[in-house]
Amino acid sequence: MTLTLPSPDSPLKIGTRGSPLALAQAYETRQRLGTAFDLPDETFEIVVIKTTGDNRAMIDADRPLKEIGNKGLFTKEIEEAMLRGDIDIAVHSTKDMPVEQPAGLVLDTFLPREDVRDAFISPSLTSIHDLPQGAVVGTSSLRRRAQLLNRRPDLNVVEFRGNVQTRLKKLADGVADCTFLAMAGIRRLNMAEVPATAIAPEDMLPAIAQGTIGIERRSDDSRAAGMLEAIHHTETGQRLAAERALLAALDGSCETPIAGLAEVQGGQLRLRGEVLRPDGSEAIAEDQTGAISDGPEMGRVMAQTLLKQAGPGFFDWRS
């Protein structure tokens, strides 16, 4: 099939949120598509769409995500625009994506994965173990909150929402003694000046799909499918197939402290998973290795193992 490529007069419309990180991800997608098909930037149009999760008042008020919705907070308006035909593809941080897409949409393109690790952000310290007793830690992530309290139950964890720049300003204003970001975001924004220390996955297992850019399209759009196939990174897709199968089987949501990481090592796939009580009082972890092609089944089996170990009542969200 011959692809009808976009042109400056009829550009491919790329939908994205408007944060600096979201735009950086959209620009990377544009650059990779342009390189793959030898097309200039003018062949693409970046369309910024404001989502519910970007509501400035809710960010400033540090409203917890679970109070105002779920993962669809960062995708709903973008997906509606794509279904209307206002945009052709949508660029997302995959960790923000629900495991199921709306009817008519598909998420099957992933760019090469960036650094998966969390970053400890503090102007003077390099580890949660360096924090004084009762220190104030800012994060909007239920996973990080649970992991922090599991390791350091003495800490005072406060809600800390907003994009990278907003969170850094809150830290500078003294709202908390430290905060956390994803290393991938810091690297994609070239923010070498941020006082960040990478945290090994052994110390803080990252969010499922952390560090990955996912590109969504309409399921019946053969042109978008053909173009995106050219920039899809196979290994990242294999890793995410295992991680997102684990998440789906755990019924993951924004009210769920879940961590997971799949890595390809020596021709095999290693999958680690962790579930925690929201208050950090208990954490259950699993670590398995198998064939890369078995990744999705590994994820499903691991989820059942974790749920069995957790027992009834482990998660409030399952009651």
PDB file of C-alpha atoms in Angstrom, residues 113-313:
ATOM      1  CA  ARG A 113      12.043   4.297  26.290  1.00  0.00           C
ATOM      2  CA  GLU A 114      13.879   6.936  28.281  1.00  0.00           C
ATOM      3  CA  ASP A 115      15.326   6.536  31.791  1.00  0.00           C
ATOM      4  CA  VAL A 116      12.713   4.613  33.813  1.00  0.00           C
ATOM      5  CA  ARG A 117      13.900   5.772  37.244  1.00  0.00           C
ATOM      6  CA  ASP A 118      12.310   8.180  39.688  1.00  0.00           C
ATOM      7  CA  ALA A 119      14.309  11.246  40.686  1.00  0.00           C
ATOM      8  CA  PHE A 120      14.748  12.528  44.238  1.00  0.00           C
ATOM      9  CA  ILE A 121      14.619  16.330  44.047  1.00  0.00           C
ATOM     10  CA  SER A 122      16.291  18.375  46.773  1.00  0.00           C
ATOM     11  CA  PRO A 123      18.774  21.268  46.715  1.00  0.00           C
ATOM     12  CA  SER A 124      20.824  19.804  49.569  1.00  0.00           C
ATOM     13  CA  LEU A 125      20.029  16.084  50.005  1.00  0.00           C
ATOM     14  CA  THR A 126      20.388  13.042  47.740  1.00  0.00           C
ATOM     15  CA  SER A 127      18.199  10.342  49.325  1.00  0.00           C
ATOM     16  CA  ILE A 128      15.050   9.857  51.381  1.00  0.00           C
ATOM     17  CA  HIS A 129      17.331   8.271  53.974  1.00  0.00           C
ATOM     18  CA  ASP A 130      19.021  11.667  54.440  1.00  0.00           C
ATOM     19  CA  LEU A 131      15.739  13.376  55.352  1.00  0.00           C
ATOM     20  CA  PRO A 132      15.354  14.380  59.002  1.00  0.00           C
ATOM     21  CA  GLN A 133      12.652  12.800  61.147  1.00  0.00           C
ATOM     22  CA  GLY A 134       9.197  14.107  60.193  1.00  0.00           C
ATOM     23  CA  ALA A 135      10.385  15.911  57.047  1.00  0.00           C
ATOM     24  CA  VAL A 136       7.729  17.160  54.611  1.00  0.00           C
ATOM     25  CA  VAL A 137       7.751  15.363  51.267  1.00  0.00           C
ATOM     26  CA  GLY A 138       5.636  16.570  48.336  1.00  0.00           C
ATOM     27  CA  THR A 139       4.158  14.188  45.763  1.00  0.00           C
ATOM     28  CA  SER A 140       0.842  13.700  43.957  1.00  0.00           C
ATOM     29  CA  SER A 141       1.606  10.039  43.204  1.00  0.00           C
ATOM     30  CA  LEU A 142      -0.158   7.431  45.345  1.00  0.00           C
ATOM     31  CA  ARG A 143       2.544   4.950  44.363  1.00  0.00           C
ATOM     32  CA  ARG A 144       5.378   7.191  45.540  1.00  0.00           C
ATOM     33  CA  ARG A 145       3.452   8.118  48.688  1.00  0.00           C
ATOM     34  CA  ALA A 146       2.945   4.459  49.610  1.00  0.00           C
ATOM     35  CA  GLN A 147       6.542   3.532  48.782  1.00  0.00           C
ATOM     36  CA  LEU A 148       7.897   6.463  50.815  1.00  0.00           C
ATOM     37  CA  LEU A 149       5.780   5.665  53.860  1.00  0.00           C
ATOM     38  CA  ASN A 150       6.722   2.000  53.577  1.00  0.00           C
ATOM     39  CA  ARG A 151      10.418   2.932  53.776  1.00  0.00           C
ATOM     40  CA  ARG A 152      10.080   5.969  56.052  1.00  0.00           C
ATOM     41  CA  PRO A 153       6.775   5.923  58.008  1.00  0.00           C
ATOM     42  CA  ASP A 154       7.898   9.026  59.936  1.00  0.00           C
ATOM     43  CA  LEU A 155       7.701  11.275  56.874  1.00  0.00           C
ATOM     44  CA  ASN A 156       4.899  13.796  56.384  1.00  0.00           C
ATOM     45  CA  VAL A 157       3.742  13.348  52.785  1.00  0.00           C
ATOM     46  CA  VAL A 158       1.718  16.245  51.315  1.00  0.00           C
ATOM     47  CA  GLU A 159      -0.106  16.621  47.993  1.00  0.00           C
ATOM     48  CA  PHE A 160       2.075  18.249  45.343  1.00  0.00           C
ATOM     49  CA  ARG A 161       0.506  18.632  41.906  1.00  0.00           C
ATOM     50  CA  GLY A 162       1.492  20.353  38.680  1.00  0.00           C
ATOM     51  CA  ASN A 163       3.958  20.025  35.827  1.00  0.00           C
ATOM     52  CA  VAL A 164       7.724  19.916  36.313  1.00  0.00           C
ATOM     53  CA  GLN A 165       8.088  23.691  36.534  1.00  0.00           C
ATOM     54  CA  THR A 166       5.169  24.092  38.952  1.00  0.00           C
ATOM     55  CA  ARG A 167       6.519  21.458  41.313  1.00  0.00           C
ATOM     56  CA  LEU A 168      10.007  22.928  41.291  1.00  0.00           C
ATOM     57  CA  LYS A 169       8.568  26.356  42.174  1.00  0.00           C
ATOM     58  CA  LYS A 170       6.619  24.862  45.085  1.00  0.00           C
ATOM     59  CA  LEU A 171       9.828  23.253  46.318  1.00  0.00           C
ATOM     60  CA  ALA A 172      11.678  26.567  46.049  1.00  0.00           C
ATOM     61  CA  ASP A 173       8.841  28.242  47.966  1.00  0.00           C
ATOM     62  CA  GLY A 174       9.394  25.867  50.879  1.00  0.00           C
ATOM     63  CA  VAL A 175       6.128  23.929  50.561  1.00  0.00           C
ATOM     64  CA  ALA A 176       8.148  20.721  51.090  1.00  0.00           C
ATOM     65  CA  ASP A 177      11.688  19.585  51.866  1.00  0.00           C
ATOM     66  CA  CYS A 178      11.892  17.436  48.744  1.00  0.00           C
ATOM     67  CA  THR A 179       9.808  16.129  45.886  1.00  0.00           C
ATOM     68  CA  PHE A 180      10.020  13.543  43.137  1.00  0.00           C
ATOM     69  CA  LEU A 181       9.926  13.616  39.353  1.00  0.00           C
ATOM     70  CA  ALA A 182      10.581  11.095  36.615  1.00  0.00           C
ATOM     71  CA  MET A 183      14.146  11.112  35.310  1.00  0.00           C
ATOM     72  CA  ALA A 184      12.691  10.788  31.808  1.00  0.00           C
ATOM     73  CA  GLY A 185      10.948  14.164  32.085  1.00  0.00           C
ATOM     74  CA  ILE A 186      14.070  15.904  33.351  1.00  0.00           C
ATOM     75  CA  ARG A 187      16.114  14.464  30.486  1.00  0.00           C
ATOM     76  CA  ARG A 188      13.535  15.235  27.811  1.00  0.00           C
ATOM     77  CA  LEU A 189      13.410  18.850  29.005  1.00  0.00           C
ATOM     78  CA  ASN A 190      17.228  19.075  29.208  1.00  0.00           C
ATOM     79  CA  MET A 191      16.922  20.339  32.780  1.00  0.00           C
ATOM     80  CA  ALA A 192      20.459  19.579  33.934  1.00  0.00           C
ATOM     81  CA  GLU A 193      20.150  22.334  36.539  1.00  0.00           C
ATOM     82  CA  VAL A 194      17.498  20.430  38.506  1.00  0.00           C
ATOM     83  CA  PRO A 195      18.982  19.057  41.765  1.00  0.00           C
ATOM     84  CA  ALA A 196      18.010  15.476  40.925  1.00  0.00           C
ATOM     85  CA  THR A 197      19.380  12.161  42.144  1.00  0.00           C
ATOM     86  CA  ALA A 198      18.222   9.056  40.260  1.00  0.00           C
ATOM     87  CA  ILE A 199      16.685   6.350  42.465  1.00  0.00           C
ATOM     88  CA  ALA A 200      17.512   2.750  41.566  1.00  0.00           C
ATOM     89  CA  PRO A 201      14.448   0.581  40.759  1.00  0.00           C
ATOM     90  CA  GLU A 202      15.568  -1.690  43.604  1.00  0.00           C
ATOM     91  CA  ASP A 203      14.860   1.202  45.996  1.00  0.00           C
ATOM     92  CA  MET A 204      11.760   2.625  44.305  1.00  0.00           C
ATOM     93  CA  LEU A 205      10.159   0.546  41.568  1.00  0.00           C
ATOM     94  CA  PRO A 206       8.779   3.008  38.987  1.00  0.00           C
ATOM     95  CA  ALA A 207       5.265   3.456  37.688  1.00  0.00           C
ATOM     96  CA  ILE A 208       4.160   1.094  34.971  1.00  0.00           C
ATOM     97  CA  ALA A 209       5.160   2.507  31.549  1.00  0.00           C
ATOM     98  CA  GLN A 210       7.259   5.264  33.134  1.00  0.00           C
ATOM     99  CA  GLY A 211       9.604   6.915  30.648  1.00  0.00           C
ATOM    100  CA  THR A 212       7.618   5.984  27.538  1.00  0.00           C
ATOM    101  CA  ILE A 213       5.828   8.039  24.917  1.00  0.00           C
ATOM    102  CA  GLY A 214       2.725   6.366  23.499  1.00  0.00           C
ATOM    103  CA  ILE A 215       1.040   7.486  20.287  1.00  0.00           C
ATOM    104  CA  GLU A 216      -2.675   6.920  19.831  1.00  0.00           C
ATOM    105  CA  ARG A 217      -4.614   6.881  16.550  1.00  0.00           C
ATOM    106  CA  ARG A 218      -8.005   6.027  15.115  1.00  0.00           C
ATOM    107  CA  SER A 219      -8.246   2.306  14.465  1.00  0.00           C
ATOM    108  CA  ASP A 220      -9.508   2.868  10.899  1.00  0.00           C
ATOM    109  CA  ASP A 221      -6.817   5.403   9.919  1.00  0.00           C
ATOM    110  CA  SER A 222      -4.524   3.376   7.658  1.00  0.00           C
ATOM    111  CA  ARG A 223      -2.300   6.367   6.827  1.00  0.00           C
ATOM    112  CA  ALA A 224      -1.568   7.090  10.488  1.00  0.00           C
ATOM    113  CA  ALA A 225      -1.024   3.374  11.120  1.00  0.00           C
ATOM    114  CA  GLY A 226       1.482   3.138   8.265  1.00  0.00           C
ATOM    115  CA  MET A 227       3.401   6.216   9.335  1.00  0.00           C
ATOM    116  CA  LEU A 228       3.512   5.268  13.008  1.00  0.00           C
ATOM    117  CA  GLU A 229       4.730   1.762  12.194  1.00  0.00           C
ATOM    118  CA  ALA A 230       7.923   3.352  10.898  1.00  0.00           C
ATOM    119  CA  ILE A 231       8.790   4.881  14.288  1.00  0.00           C
ATOM    120  CA  HIS A 232       7.523   2.170  16.642  1.00  0.00           C
ATOM    121  CA  HIS A 233      10.225   0.761  18.943  1.00  0.00           C
ATOM    122  CA  THR A 234       9.733  -2.997  19.175  1.00  0.00           C
ATOM    123  CA  GLU A 235      11.545  -3.637  22.462  1.00  0.00           C
ATOM    124  CA  THR A 236       9.675  -0.858  24.246  1.00  0.00           C
ATOM    125  CA  GLY A 237       6.422  -2.342  22.955  1.00  0.00           C
ATOM    126  CA  GLN A 238       7.382  -5.776  24.274  1.00  0.00           C
ATOM    127  CA  ARG A 239       8.215  -4.385  27.694  1.00  0.00           C
ATOM    128  CA  LEU A 240       4.981  -2.414  27.892  1.00  0.00           C
ATOM    129  CA  ALA A 241       2.912  -5.412  26.799  1.00  0.00           C
ATOM    130  CA  ALA A 242       4.018  -7.172  29.988  1.00  0.00           C
ATOM    131  CA  GLU A 243       3.694  -4.138  32.249  1.00  0.00           C
ATOM    132  CA  ARG A 244       0.274  -3.078  30.991  1.00  0.00           C
ATOM    133  CA  ALA A 245      -1.020  -6.673  31.200  1.00  0.00           C
ATOM    134  CA  LEU A 246       0.040  -6.641  34.855  1.00  0.00           C
ATOM    135  CA  LEU A 247      -1.722  -3.319  35.379  1.00  0.00           C
ATOM    136  CA  ALA A 248      -4.899  -4.447  33.612  1.00  0.00           C
ATOM    137  CA  ALA A 249      -5.132  -7.640  35.666  1.00  0.00           C
ATOM    138  CA  LEU A 250      -4.635  -5.642  38.871  1.00  0.00           C
ATOM    139  CA  ASP A 251      -7.483  -3.306  37.861  1.00  0.00           C
ATOM    140  CA  GLY A 252      -5.101  -0.366  38.070  1.00  0.00           C
ATOM    141  CA  SER A 253      -6.395   3.165  38.561  1.00  0.00           C
ATOM    142  CA  CYS A 254      -5.276   6.410  40.113  1.00  0.00           C
ATOM    143  CA  GLU A 255      -6.395   4.988  43.460  1.00  0.00           C
ATOM    144  CA  THR A 256      -4.037   2.048  43.140  1.00  0.00           C
ATOM    145  CA  PRO A 257      -0.462   2.031  44.502  1.00  0.00           C
ATOM    146  CA  ILE A 258       1.092  -0.236  41.854  1.00  0.00           C
ATOM    147  CA  ALA A 259       4.643  -0.315  40.497  1.00  0.00           C
ATOM    148  CA  GLY A 260       6.049  -2.428  37.699  1.00  0.00           C
ATOM    149  CA  LEU A 261       9.013  -2.686  35.372  1.00  0.00           C
ATOM    150  CA  ALA A 262       9.833  -5.040  32.506  1.00  0.00           C
ATOM    151  CA  GLU A 263      13.368  -5.226  31.132  1.00  0.00           C
ATOM    152  CA  VAL A 264      14.916  -7.256  28.323  1.00  0.00           C
ATOM    153  CA  GLN A 265      18.084  -8.919  29.576  1.00  0.00           C
ATOM    154  CA  GLY A 266      20.085 -11.578  27.730  1.00  0.00           C
ATOM    155  CA  GLY A 267      17.256 -12.353  25.324  1.00  0.00           C
ATOM    156  CA  GLN A 268      14.736 -12.814  28.119  1.00  0.00           C
ATOM    157  CA  LEU A 269      12.215 -10.570  29.813  1.00  0.00           C
ATOM    158  CA  ARG A 270      12.433  -9.772  33.516  1.00  0.00           C
ATOM    159  CA  LEU A 271       9.232  -8.450  35.094  1.00  0.00           C
ATOM    160  CA  ARG A 272       9.037  -6.937  38.552  1.00  0.00           C
ATOM    161  CA  GLY A 273       5.796  -5.885  40.206  1.00  0.00           C
ATOM    162  CA  GLU A 274       4.800  -4.350  43.524  1.00  0.00           C
ATOM    163  CA  VAL A 275       1.496  -3.574  45.210  1.00  0.00           C
ATOM    164  CA  LEU A 276       1.196  -1.544  48.392  1.00  0.00           C
ATOM    165  CA  ARG A 277      -1.378  -0.474  50.908  1.00  0.00           C
ATOM    166  CA  PRO A 278      -2.085   3.238  50.335  1.00  0.00           C
ATOM    167  CA  ASP A 279      -0.696   4.068  53.783  1.00  0.00           C
ATOM    168  CA  GLY A 280       2.524   2.180  53.037  1.00  0.00           C
ATOM    169  CA  SER A 281       2.010  -0.247  55.935  1.00  0.00           C
ATOM    170  CA  GLU A 282       2.522  -3.278  53.689  1.00  0.00           C
ATOM    171  CA  ALA A 283       4.197  -3.953  50.334  1.00  0.00           C
ATOM    172  CA  ILE A 284       4.162  -7.179  48.307  1.00  0.00           C
ATOM    173  CA  ALA A 285       6.601  -7.717  45.445  1.00  0.00           C
ATOM    174  CA  GLU A 286       7.228 -10.310  42.745  1.00  0.00           C
ATOM    175  CA  ASP A 287      10.127 -10.828  40.319  1.00  0.00           C
ATOM    176  CA  GLN A 288       9.933 -13.222  37.350  1.00  0.00           C
ATOM    177  CA  THR A 289      11.936 -13.936  34.203  1.00  0.00           C
ATOM    178  CA  GLY A 290      10.729 -15.664  31.036  1.00  0.00           C
ATOM    179  CA  ALA A 291      10.519 -15.549  27.260  1.00  0.00           C
ATOM    180  CA  ILE A 292       9.926 -12.110  25.751  1.00  0.00           C
ATOM    181  CA  SER A 293       6.908 -13.434  23.846  1.00  0.00           C
ATOM    182  CA  ASP A 294       5.372 -14.588  27.124  1.00  0.00           C
ATOM    183  CA  GLY A 295       5.423 -11.046  28.582  1.00  0.00           C
ATOM    184  CA  PRO A 296       1.657 -10.424  28.604  1.00  0.00           C
ATOM    185  CA  GLU A 297       0.944 -13.818  30.171  1.00  0.00           C
ATOM    186  CA  MET A 298       3.698 -13.202  32.738  1.00  0.00           C
ATOM    187  CA  GLY A 299       1.972  -9.950  33.642  1.00  0.00           C
ATOM    188  CA  ARG A 300      -1.396 -11.641  34.099  1.00  0.00           C
ATOM    189  CA  VAL A 301       0.048 -14.494  36.174  1.00  0.00           C
ATOM    190  CA  MET A 302       2.055 -12.087  38.339  1.00  0.00           C
ATOM    191  CA  ALA A 303      -1.077 -10.035  39.008  1.00  0.00           C
ATOM    192  CA  GLN A 304      -2.927 -13.111  40.241  1.00  0.00           C
ATOM    193  CA  THR A 305       0.034 -14.060  42.445  1.00  0.00           C
ATOM    194  CA  LEU A 306       0.167 -10.576  43.964  1.00  0.00           C
ATOM    195  CA  LEU A 307      -3.580 -10.486  44.560  1.00  0.00           C
ATOM    196  CA  LYS A 308      -3.512 -13.914  46.173  1.00  0.00           C
ATOM    197  CA  GLN A 309      -0.682 -12.871  48.496  1.00  0.00           C
ATOM    198  CA  ALA A 310      -2.444  -9.621  49.322  1.00  0.00           C
ATOM    199  CA  GLY A 311      -5.654 -11.335  50.297  1.00  0.00           C
ATOM    200  CA  PRO A 312      -9.109  -9.768  50.776  1.00  0.00           C
ATOM    201  CA  GLY A 313      -9.271  -6.181  51.986  1.00  0.00           C
TER     202      GLY A 313
END
